[in-house]
Short mmCIF file of C-alpha atoms in Angstrom, two decimals:
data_model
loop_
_atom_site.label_atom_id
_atom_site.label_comp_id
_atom_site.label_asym_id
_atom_site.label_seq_id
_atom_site.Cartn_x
_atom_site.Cartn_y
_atom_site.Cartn_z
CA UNK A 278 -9.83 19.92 -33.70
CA UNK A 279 -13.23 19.56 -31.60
CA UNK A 280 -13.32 18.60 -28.62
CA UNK A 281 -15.06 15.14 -28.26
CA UNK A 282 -16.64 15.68 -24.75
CA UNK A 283 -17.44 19.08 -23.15
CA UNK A 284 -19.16 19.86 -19.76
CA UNK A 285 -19.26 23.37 -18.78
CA UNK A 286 -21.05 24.55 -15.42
CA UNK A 287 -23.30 21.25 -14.84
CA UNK A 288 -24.80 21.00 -11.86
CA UNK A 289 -27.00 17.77 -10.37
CA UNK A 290 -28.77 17.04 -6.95
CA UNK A 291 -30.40 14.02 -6.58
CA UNK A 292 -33.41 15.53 -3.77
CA UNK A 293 -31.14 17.59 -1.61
CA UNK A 294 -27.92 15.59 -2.02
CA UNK A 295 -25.97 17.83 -4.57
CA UNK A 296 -23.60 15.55 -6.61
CA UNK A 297 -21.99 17.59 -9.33
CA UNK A 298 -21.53 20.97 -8.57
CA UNK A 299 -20.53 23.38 -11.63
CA UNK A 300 -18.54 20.89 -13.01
CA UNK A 301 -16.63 21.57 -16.16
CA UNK A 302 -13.87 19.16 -18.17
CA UNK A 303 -13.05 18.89 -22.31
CA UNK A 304 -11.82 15.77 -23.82
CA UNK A 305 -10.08 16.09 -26.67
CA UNK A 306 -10.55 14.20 -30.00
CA UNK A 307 -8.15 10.79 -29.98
CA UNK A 308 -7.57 11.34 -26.32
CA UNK A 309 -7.11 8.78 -23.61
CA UNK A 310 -9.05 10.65 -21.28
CA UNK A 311 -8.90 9.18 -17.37
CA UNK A 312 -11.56 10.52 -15.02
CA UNK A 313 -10.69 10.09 -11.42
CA UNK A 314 -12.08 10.06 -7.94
CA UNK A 315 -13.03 8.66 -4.86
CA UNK A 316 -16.05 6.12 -4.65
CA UNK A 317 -19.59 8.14 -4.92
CA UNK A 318 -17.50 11.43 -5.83
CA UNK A 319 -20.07 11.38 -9.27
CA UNK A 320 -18.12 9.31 -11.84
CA UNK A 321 -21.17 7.16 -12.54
CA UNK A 322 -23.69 10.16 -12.67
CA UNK A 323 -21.03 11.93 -15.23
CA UNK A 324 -21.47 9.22 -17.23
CA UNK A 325 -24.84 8.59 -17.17
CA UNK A 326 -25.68 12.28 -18.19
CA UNK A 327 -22.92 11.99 -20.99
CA UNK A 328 -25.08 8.72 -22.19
CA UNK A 329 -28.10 10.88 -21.88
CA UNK A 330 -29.50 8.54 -19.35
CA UNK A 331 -30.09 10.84 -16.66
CA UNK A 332 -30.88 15.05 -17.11
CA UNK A 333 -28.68 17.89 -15.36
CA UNK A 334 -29.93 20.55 -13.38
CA UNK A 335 -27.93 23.02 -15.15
CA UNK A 336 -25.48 23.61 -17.52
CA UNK A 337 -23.93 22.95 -21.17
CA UNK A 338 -22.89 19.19 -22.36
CA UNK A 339 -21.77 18.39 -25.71
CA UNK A 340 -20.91 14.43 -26.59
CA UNK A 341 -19.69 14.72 -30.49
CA UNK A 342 -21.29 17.91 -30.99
CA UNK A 343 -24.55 16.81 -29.95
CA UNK A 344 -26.57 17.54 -26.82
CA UNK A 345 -27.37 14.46 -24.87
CA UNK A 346 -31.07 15.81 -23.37
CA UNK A 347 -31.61 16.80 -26.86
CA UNK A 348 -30.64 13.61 -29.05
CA UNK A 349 -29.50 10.92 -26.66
CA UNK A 350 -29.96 8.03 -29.25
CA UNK A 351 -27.44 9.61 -32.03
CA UNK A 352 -24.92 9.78 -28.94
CA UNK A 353 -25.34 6.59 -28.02
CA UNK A 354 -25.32 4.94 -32.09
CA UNK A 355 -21.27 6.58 -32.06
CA UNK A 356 -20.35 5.20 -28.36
CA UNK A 357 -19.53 2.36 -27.06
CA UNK A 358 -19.80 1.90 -23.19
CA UNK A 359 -18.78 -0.45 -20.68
CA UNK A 360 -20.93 -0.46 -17.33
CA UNK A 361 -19.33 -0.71 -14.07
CA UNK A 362 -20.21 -4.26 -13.12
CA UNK A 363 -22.08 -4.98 -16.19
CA UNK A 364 -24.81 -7.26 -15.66
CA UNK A 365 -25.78 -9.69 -19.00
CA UNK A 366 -28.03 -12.10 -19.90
CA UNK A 367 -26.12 -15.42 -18.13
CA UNK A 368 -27.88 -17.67 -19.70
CA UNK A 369 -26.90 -17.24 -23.20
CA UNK A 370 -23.86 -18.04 -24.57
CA UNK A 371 -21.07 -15.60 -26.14
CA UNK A 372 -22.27 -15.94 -29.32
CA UNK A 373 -26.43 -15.61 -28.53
CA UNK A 374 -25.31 -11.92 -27.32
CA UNK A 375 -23.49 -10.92 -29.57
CA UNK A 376 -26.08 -11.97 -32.28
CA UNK A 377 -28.71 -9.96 -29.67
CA UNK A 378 -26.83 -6.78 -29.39
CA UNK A 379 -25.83 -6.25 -33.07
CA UNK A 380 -29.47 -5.50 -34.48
CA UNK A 381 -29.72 -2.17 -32.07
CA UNK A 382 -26.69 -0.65 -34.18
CA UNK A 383 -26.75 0.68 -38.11
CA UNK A 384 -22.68 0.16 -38.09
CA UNK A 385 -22.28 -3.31 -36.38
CA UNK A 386 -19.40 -5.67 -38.50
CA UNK A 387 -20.15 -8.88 -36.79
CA UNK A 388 -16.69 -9.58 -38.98
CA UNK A 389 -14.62 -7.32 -36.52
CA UNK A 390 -17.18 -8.91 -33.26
CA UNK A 391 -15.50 -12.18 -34.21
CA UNK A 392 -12.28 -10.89 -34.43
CA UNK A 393 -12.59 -9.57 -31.50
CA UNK A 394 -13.91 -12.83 -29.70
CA UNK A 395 -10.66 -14.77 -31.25
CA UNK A 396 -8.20 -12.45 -29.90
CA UNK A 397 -9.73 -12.07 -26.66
CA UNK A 398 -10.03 -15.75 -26.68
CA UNK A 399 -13.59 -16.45 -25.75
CA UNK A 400 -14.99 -18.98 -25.93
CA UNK A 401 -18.26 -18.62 -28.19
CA UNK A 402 -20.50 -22.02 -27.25
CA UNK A 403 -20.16 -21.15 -23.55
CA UNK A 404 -22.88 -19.58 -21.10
CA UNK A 405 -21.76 -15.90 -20.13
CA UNK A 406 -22.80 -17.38 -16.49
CA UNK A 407 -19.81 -19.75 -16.70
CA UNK A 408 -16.86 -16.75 -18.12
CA UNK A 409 -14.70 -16.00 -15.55
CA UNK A 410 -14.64 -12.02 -14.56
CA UNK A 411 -12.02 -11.17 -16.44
CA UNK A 412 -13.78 -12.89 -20.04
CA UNK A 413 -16.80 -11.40 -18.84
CA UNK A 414 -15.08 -7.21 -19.23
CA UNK A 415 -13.84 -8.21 -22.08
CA UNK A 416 -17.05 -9.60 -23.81
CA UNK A 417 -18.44 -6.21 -23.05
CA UNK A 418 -15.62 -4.39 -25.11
CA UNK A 419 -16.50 -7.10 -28.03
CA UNK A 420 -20.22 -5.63 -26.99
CA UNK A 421 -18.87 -2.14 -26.85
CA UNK A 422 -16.58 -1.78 -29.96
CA UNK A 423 -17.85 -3.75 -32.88
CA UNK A 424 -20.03 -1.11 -34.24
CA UNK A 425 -16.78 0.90 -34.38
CA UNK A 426 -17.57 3.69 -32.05
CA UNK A 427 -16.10 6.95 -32.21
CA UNK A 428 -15.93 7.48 -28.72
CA UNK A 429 -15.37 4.81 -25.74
CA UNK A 430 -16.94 5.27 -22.63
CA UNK A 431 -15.31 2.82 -19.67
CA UNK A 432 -16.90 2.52 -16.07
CA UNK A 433 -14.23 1.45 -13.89
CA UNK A 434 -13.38 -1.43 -16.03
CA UNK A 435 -10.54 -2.04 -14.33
CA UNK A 436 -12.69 -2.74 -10.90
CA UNK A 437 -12.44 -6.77 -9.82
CA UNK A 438 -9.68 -7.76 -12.27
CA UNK A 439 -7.00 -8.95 -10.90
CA UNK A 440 -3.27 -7.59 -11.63
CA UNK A 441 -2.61 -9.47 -14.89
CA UNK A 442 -5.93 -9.50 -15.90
CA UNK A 443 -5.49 -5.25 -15.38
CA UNK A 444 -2.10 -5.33 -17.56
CA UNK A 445 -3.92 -7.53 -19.88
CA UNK A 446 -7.31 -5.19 -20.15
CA UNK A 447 -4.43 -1.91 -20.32
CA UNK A 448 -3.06 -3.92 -23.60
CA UNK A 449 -6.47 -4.65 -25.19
CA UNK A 450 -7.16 -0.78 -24.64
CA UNK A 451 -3.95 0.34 -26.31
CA UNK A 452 -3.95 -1.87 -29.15
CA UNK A 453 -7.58 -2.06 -30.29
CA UNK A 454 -8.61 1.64 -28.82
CA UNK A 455 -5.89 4.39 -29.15
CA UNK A 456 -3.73 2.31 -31.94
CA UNK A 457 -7.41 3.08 -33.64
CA UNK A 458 -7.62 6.72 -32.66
CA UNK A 459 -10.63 6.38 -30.65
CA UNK A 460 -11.65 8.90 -27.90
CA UNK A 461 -11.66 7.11 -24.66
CA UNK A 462 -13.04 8.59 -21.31
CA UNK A 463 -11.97 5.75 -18.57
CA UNK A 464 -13.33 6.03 -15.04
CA UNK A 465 -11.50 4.67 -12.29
CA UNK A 466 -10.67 5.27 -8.54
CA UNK A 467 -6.99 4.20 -8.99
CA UNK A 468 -4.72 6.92 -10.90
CA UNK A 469 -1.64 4.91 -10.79
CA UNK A 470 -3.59 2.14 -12.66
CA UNK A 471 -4.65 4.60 -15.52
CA UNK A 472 -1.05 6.88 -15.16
CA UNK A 473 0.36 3.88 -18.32
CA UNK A 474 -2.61 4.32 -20.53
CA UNK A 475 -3.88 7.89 -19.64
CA UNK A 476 -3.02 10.96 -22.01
CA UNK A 477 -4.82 13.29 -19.00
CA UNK A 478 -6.29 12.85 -15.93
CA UNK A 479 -8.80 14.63 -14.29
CA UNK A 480 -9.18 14.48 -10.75
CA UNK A 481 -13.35 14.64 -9.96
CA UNK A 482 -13.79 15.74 -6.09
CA UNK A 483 -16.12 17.85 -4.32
CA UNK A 484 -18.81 17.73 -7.24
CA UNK A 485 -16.41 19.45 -9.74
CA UNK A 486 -13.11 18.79 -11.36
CA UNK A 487 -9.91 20.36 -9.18
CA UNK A 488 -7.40 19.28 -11.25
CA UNK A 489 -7.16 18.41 -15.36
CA UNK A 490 -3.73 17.66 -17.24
CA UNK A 491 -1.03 14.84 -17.60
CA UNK A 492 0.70 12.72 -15.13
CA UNK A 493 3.84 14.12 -15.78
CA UNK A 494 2.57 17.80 -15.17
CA UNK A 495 0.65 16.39 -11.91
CA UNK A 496 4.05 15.16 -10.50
CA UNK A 497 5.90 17.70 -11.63
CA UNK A 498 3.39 20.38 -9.53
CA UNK A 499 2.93 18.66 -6.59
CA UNK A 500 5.24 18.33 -4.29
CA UNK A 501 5.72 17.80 -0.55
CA UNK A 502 7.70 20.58 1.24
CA UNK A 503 9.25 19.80 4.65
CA UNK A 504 10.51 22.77 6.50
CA UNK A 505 10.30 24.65 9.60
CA UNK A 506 6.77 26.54 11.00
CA UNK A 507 8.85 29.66 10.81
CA UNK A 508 9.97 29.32 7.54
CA UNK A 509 6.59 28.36 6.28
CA UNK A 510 4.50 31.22 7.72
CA UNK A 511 7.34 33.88 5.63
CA UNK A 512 5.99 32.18 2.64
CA UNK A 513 2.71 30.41 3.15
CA UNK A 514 0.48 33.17 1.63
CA UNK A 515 1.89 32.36 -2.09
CA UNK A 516 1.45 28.50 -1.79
CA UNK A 517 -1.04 26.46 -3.03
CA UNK A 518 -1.51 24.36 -0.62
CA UNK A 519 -3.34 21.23 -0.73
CA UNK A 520 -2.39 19.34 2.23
CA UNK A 521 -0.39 21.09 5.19
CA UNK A 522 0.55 18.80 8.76
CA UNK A 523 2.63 19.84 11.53
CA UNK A 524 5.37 17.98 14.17
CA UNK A 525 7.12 19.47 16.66
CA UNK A 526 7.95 22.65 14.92
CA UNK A 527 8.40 21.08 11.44
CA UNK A 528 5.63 21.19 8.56
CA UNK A 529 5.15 19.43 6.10
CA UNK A 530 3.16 20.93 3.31
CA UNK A 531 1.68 19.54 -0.25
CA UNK A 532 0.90 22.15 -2.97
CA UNK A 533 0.20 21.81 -6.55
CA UNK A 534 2.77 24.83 -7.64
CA UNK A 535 5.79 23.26 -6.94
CA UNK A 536 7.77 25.02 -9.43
CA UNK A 537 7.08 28.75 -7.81
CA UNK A 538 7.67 27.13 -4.29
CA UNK A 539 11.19 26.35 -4.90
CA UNK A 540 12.15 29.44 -6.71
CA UNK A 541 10.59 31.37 -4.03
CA UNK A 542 11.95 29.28 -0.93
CA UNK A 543 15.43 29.42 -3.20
CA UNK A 544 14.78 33.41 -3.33
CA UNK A 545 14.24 34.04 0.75
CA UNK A 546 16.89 31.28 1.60
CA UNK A 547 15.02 29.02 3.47
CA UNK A 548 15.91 25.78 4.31
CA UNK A 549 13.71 23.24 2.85
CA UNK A 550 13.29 19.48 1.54
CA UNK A 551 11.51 18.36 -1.29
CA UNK A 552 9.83 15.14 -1.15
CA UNK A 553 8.91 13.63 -4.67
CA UNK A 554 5.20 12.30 -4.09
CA UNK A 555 3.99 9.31 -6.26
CA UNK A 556 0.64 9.23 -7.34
CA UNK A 557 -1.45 7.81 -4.78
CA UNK A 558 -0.28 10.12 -2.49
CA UNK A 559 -0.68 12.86 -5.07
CA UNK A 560 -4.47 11.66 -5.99
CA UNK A 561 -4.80 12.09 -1.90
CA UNK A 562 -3.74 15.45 -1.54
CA UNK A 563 -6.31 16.42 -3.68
CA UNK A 564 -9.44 14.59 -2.47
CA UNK A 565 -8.58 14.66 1.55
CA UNK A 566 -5.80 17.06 1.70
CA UNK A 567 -6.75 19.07 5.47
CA UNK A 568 -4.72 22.34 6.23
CA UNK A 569 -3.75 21.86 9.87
CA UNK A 570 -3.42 24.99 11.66
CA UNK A 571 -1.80 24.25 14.37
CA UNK A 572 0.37 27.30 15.38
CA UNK A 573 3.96 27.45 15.01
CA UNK A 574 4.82 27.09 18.74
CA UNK A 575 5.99 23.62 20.42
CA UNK A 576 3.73 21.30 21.09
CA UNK A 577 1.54 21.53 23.70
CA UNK A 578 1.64 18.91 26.41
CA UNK A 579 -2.35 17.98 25.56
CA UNK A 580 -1.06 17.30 21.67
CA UNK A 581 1.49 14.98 23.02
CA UNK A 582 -1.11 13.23 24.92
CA UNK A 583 -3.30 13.37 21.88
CA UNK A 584 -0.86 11.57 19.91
CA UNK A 585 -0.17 8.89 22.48
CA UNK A 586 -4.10 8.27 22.43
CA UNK B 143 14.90 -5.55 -25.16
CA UNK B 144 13.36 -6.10 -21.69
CA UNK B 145 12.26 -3.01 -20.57
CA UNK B 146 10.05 -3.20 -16.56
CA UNK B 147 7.78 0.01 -15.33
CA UNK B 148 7.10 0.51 -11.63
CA UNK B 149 3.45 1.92 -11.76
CA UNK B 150 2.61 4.34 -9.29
CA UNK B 151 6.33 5.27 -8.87
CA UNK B 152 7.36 8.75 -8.17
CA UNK B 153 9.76 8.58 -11.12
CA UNK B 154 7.42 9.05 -14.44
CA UNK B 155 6.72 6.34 -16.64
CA UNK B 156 8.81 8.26 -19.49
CA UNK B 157 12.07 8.58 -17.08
CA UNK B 158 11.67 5.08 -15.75
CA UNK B 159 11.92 4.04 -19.69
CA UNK B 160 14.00 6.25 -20.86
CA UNK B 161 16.79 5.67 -17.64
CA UNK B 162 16.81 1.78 -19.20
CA UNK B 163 17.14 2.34 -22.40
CA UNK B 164 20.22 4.96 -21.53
CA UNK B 165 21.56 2.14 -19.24
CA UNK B 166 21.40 -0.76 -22.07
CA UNK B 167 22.98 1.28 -24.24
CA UNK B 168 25.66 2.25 -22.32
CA UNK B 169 26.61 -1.07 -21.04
CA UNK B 170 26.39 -2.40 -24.69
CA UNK B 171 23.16 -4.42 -23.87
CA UNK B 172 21.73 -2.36 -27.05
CA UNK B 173 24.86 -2.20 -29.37
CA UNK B 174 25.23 0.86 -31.64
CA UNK B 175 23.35 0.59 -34.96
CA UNK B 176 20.72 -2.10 -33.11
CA UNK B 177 17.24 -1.80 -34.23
CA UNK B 178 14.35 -0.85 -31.43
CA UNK B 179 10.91 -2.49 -30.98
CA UNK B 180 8.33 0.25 -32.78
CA UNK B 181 6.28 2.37 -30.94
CA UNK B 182 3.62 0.59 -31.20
CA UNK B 183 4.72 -2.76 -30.08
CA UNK B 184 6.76 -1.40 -27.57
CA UNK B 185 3.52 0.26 -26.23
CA UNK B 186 1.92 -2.78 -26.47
CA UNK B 187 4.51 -5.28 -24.63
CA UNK B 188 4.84 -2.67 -21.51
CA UNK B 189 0.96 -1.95 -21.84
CA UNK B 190 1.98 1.45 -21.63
CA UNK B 191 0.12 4.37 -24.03
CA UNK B 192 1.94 4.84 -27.27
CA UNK B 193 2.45 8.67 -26.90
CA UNK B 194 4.59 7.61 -23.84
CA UNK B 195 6.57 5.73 -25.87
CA UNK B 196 6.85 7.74 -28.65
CA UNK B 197 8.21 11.32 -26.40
CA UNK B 198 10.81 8.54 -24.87
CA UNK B 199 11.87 7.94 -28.27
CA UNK B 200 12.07 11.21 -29.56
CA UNK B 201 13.92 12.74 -26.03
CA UNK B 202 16.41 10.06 -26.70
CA UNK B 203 17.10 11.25 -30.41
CA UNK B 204 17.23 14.76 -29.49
CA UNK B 205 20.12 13.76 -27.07
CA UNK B 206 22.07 12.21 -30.11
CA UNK B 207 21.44 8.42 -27.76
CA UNK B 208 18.69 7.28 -30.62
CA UNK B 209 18.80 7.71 -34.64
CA UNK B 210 14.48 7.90 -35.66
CA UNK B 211 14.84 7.49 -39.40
CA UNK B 212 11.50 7.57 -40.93
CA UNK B 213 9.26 4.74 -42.56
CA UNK B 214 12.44 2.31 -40.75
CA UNK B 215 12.00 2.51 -37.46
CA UNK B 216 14.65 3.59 -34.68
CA UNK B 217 17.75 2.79 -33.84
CA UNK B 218 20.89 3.23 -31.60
CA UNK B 219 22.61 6.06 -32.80
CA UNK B 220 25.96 4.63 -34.80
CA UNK B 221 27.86 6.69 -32.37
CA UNK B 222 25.82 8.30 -29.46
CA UNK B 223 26.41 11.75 -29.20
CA UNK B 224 28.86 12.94 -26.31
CA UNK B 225 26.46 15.19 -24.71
CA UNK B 226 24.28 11.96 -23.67
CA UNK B 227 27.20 10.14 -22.46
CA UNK B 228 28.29 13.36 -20.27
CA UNK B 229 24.15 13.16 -19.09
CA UNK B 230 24.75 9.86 -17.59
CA UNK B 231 28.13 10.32 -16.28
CA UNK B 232 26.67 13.34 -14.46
CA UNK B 233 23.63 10.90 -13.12
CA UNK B 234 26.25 8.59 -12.45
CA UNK B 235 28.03 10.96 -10.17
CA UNK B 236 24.51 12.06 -8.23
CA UNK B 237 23.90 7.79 -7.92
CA UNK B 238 27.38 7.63 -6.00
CA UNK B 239 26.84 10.86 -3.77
CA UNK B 240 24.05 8.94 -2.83
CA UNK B 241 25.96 6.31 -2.09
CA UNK B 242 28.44 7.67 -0.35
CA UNK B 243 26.04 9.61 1.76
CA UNK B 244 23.96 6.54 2.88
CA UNK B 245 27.70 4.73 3.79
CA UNK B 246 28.48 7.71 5.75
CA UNK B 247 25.26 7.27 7.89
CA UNK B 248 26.11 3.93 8.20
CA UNK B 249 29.50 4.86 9.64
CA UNK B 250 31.51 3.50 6.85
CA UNK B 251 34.88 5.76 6.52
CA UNK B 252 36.07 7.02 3.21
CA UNK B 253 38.82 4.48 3.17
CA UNK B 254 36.10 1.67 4.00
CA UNK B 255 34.49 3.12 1.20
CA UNK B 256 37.00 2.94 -1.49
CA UNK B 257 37.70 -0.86 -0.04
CA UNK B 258 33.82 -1.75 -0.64
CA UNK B 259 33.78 -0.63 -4.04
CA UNK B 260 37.17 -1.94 -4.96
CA UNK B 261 35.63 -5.59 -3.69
CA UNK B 262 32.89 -5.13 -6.13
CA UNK B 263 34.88 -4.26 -8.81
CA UNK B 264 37.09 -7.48 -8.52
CA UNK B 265 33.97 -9.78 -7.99
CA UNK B 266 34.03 -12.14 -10.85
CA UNK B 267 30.62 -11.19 -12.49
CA UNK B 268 31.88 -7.43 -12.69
CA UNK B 269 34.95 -8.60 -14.03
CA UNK B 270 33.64 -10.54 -16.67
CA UNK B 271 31.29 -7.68 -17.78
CA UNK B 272 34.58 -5.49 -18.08
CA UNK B 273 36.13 -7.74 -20.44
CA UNK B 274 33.31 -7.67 -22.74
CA UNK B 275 32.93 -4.15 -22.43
CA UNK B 276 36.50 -3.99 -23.78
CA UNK B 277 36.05 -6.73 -26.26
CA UNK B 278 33.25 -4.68 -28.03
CA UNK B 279 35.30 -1.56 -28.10
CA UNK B 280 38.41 -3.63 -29.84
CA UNK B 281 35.89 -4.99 -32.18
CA UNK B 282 34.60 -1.12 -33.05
CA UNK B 283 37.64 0.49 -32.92
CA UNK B 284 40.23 -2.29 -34.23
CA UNK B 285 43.12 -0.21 -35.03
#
């Protein structure tokens, strides 16, 4: 099996403000592929050079086997893409756009664009001005997928819907996008609102992706360790730590190889506590985890004060 | 079956479901020979992605809890398999360390303990549940 997206080594600066910085992920074929991170961290600029839309600096990227600076139009014939905040023409109504968009694709079945429109309930006669937010992401899908696209591309489609509106969007993306075996790569600043629909994450931060696999791997690696400042510095050189704070003379340490932790901790005999970390917290470890380094004495009384402050 | 999902949780998606389908099996909610939603519409209802689903399912008939018989969909296992019984009585156990632990903190003493849960036990609602517990076993085992 191919992979349906690769990036390997891409780097892009827009003057002097480096955004992507040797940046490499794969999506598989089929996959539900969730791409993480913090607001500005590059999601949009990812995109836009998968799209072809914008050129990299340096580096390899393949979008169904083809190169996007090379052949950007044969990439974007097999994809279907949903901009962040997509802006359309409000003054015609569901059914002027959809009769607008369909000449610019060879594959377009204004049969399944209909189908689409029923199920989604939209209403066809009515000005795109007048759909409410929620209609309005989900006339871009009917936009996105009726030329049957082999790969989905979703800017934080998620962003301005409200909670059932999300579920609801979640549903439409299971039933009409993986039940179909479509790739999808999602974008979104929430992982615990991709964790139900996501087959992997990847967690974009720093210009590059620090972390790719599933959720249940991600919890299952990082964990919160509390234990004491002596007990930590016996062991501290083989963790991987993402996020480390000290109290008194207790730390309380995040890494991402929980597994080895508590064998080795287990091996030495040192007390410890695990803390299970849900995903929010886990997605913050990795994009403003600090490594305090305070020392392992008391605290001074200028810390106290600090804290008081 | 109603099945809920805590997003964001730091129990997995796949525990979270497959902890409730355990539990409705084992209190009878989901009878033995009972016929689940598919994959797919299970996926669907819970807007949760069908892979999920699908390694719940097939966890649970590893354990012996779910019978996956091809082209008819998946059911409760006719008898579920003593191993997966013995898995929640052991989860059972941790639940009421727990317990016990947090009424120790509270001050509670082992004999206030015991009292507590013998009160629950004798509330009406658990009482009622008993009997049909019982009930279904006479009607599966009549001799």
């Amino acid at each position: 099996m191919s992979a349906a997206i690769e990036m390997h080594a891409v780097d892009k600066a827009f003057r002097r403000q480096r955004v992507l910085a040797d940046m490499s992920l794969k999506v598989e074929q089929g996959q539900t592929f969730a791409f993480l991170g913090r607001n500005g961290a590059g999601k949009t600029t990812t995109i836009r050079m998968l799209l072809g839309l914008l050129q990299r600096d340096a580096g390899a990227i393949s979008v169904l086997g083809i190169d996007p600076a090379e052949d950007p139009l044969a990439i974007r014939a097999r994809t279907g893409y949903l901009a962040e905040d997509q802006e359309m023409y409000g003054w015609m109504r569901v059914d002027e756009i959809i009769r607008f968009v369909a000449p610019f694709y060879g594959t377009w079945d204004h049969d399944l664009a209909l189908k689409y429109v029923r199920e989604f309930e939209l209403p066809l006669a009515q000005k795109i001005k007048t759909l409410s937010k929620g209609q309005t992401v989900r006339l871009g899908l009917v936009l996105a997928l009726a030329h049957r696209p082999e790969l989905v591309i979703l800017d934080d489609p998620a962003l301005g819907l409200d909670p059932v509106m999300r579920r609801q969007f979640n549903r439409d993306l299971i039933t009409h996008l993986q039940g179909e075996g479509r790739t999808v790569f999602y974008s979104s600043h929430l992982l615990y609102e991709v964790e139900p629909v996501a087959d992997v994450v990847a967690i974009l931060d720093g210009g590059r992706v620090v972390r790719q696999t599933d959720t249940e791997t991600l919890r299952r690696d990082v964990k919160q360790f509390v234990l004491s400042s002596s007990a930590l510095a016996a062991v501290r050189d083989d963790l991987a730590m993402l996020d480390l704070q000290h109290a008194n003379d207790e730390a309380a340490v995040t890494v991402e190889n929980a597994g080895a932790a508590t064998a080795l901790l287990g091996r030495e005999g040192l007390e410890h506590r695990v803390v299970d970390l849900n995903l929010d917290e886990i997605f913050a470890a990795y994009v403003s985890g600090t490594i305090d380094q305070a020392s392992a004495a008391p605290p001074s009384l200028a810390a106290v004060g600090e804290e008081e402050g | 079956m109603f099945l809920r999902i805590e997003k964001g949780s730091a129990v997995p998606i796949s525990r979270q479901l497959a902890a409730q389908i355990e539990a409705l099996v084992s209190a009878g909610n989901l009878a033995p020979g009972a016929k689940l939603p598919s994959v797919r519409e299970l996926a669907r209802q819970l807007a949760v992605n069908q892979n999920t689903v699908l390694r719940v399912y097939e966890r649970l008939a590893r354990e012996g809890l779910l019978d996956m018989r091809q082209g008819q969909g998946t059911f409760v296992a006719a008898r579920p398999k003593g191993a997966a019984l013995k898995g929640r009585r052991a989860k059972l156990a941790e639940e009421l360390r727990q317990i016990a632990r947090q009424g120790m903190a509270l001050g509670l003493s082992p004999d206030e303990l015991h009292e507590l849960l013998s009160e629950v036990l004798a509330e009406p609602a658990t009482q009622n549940h008993i009997a049909q517990i019982a009930a279904q076993q006479v009607a599966e085992n009549p001799s």
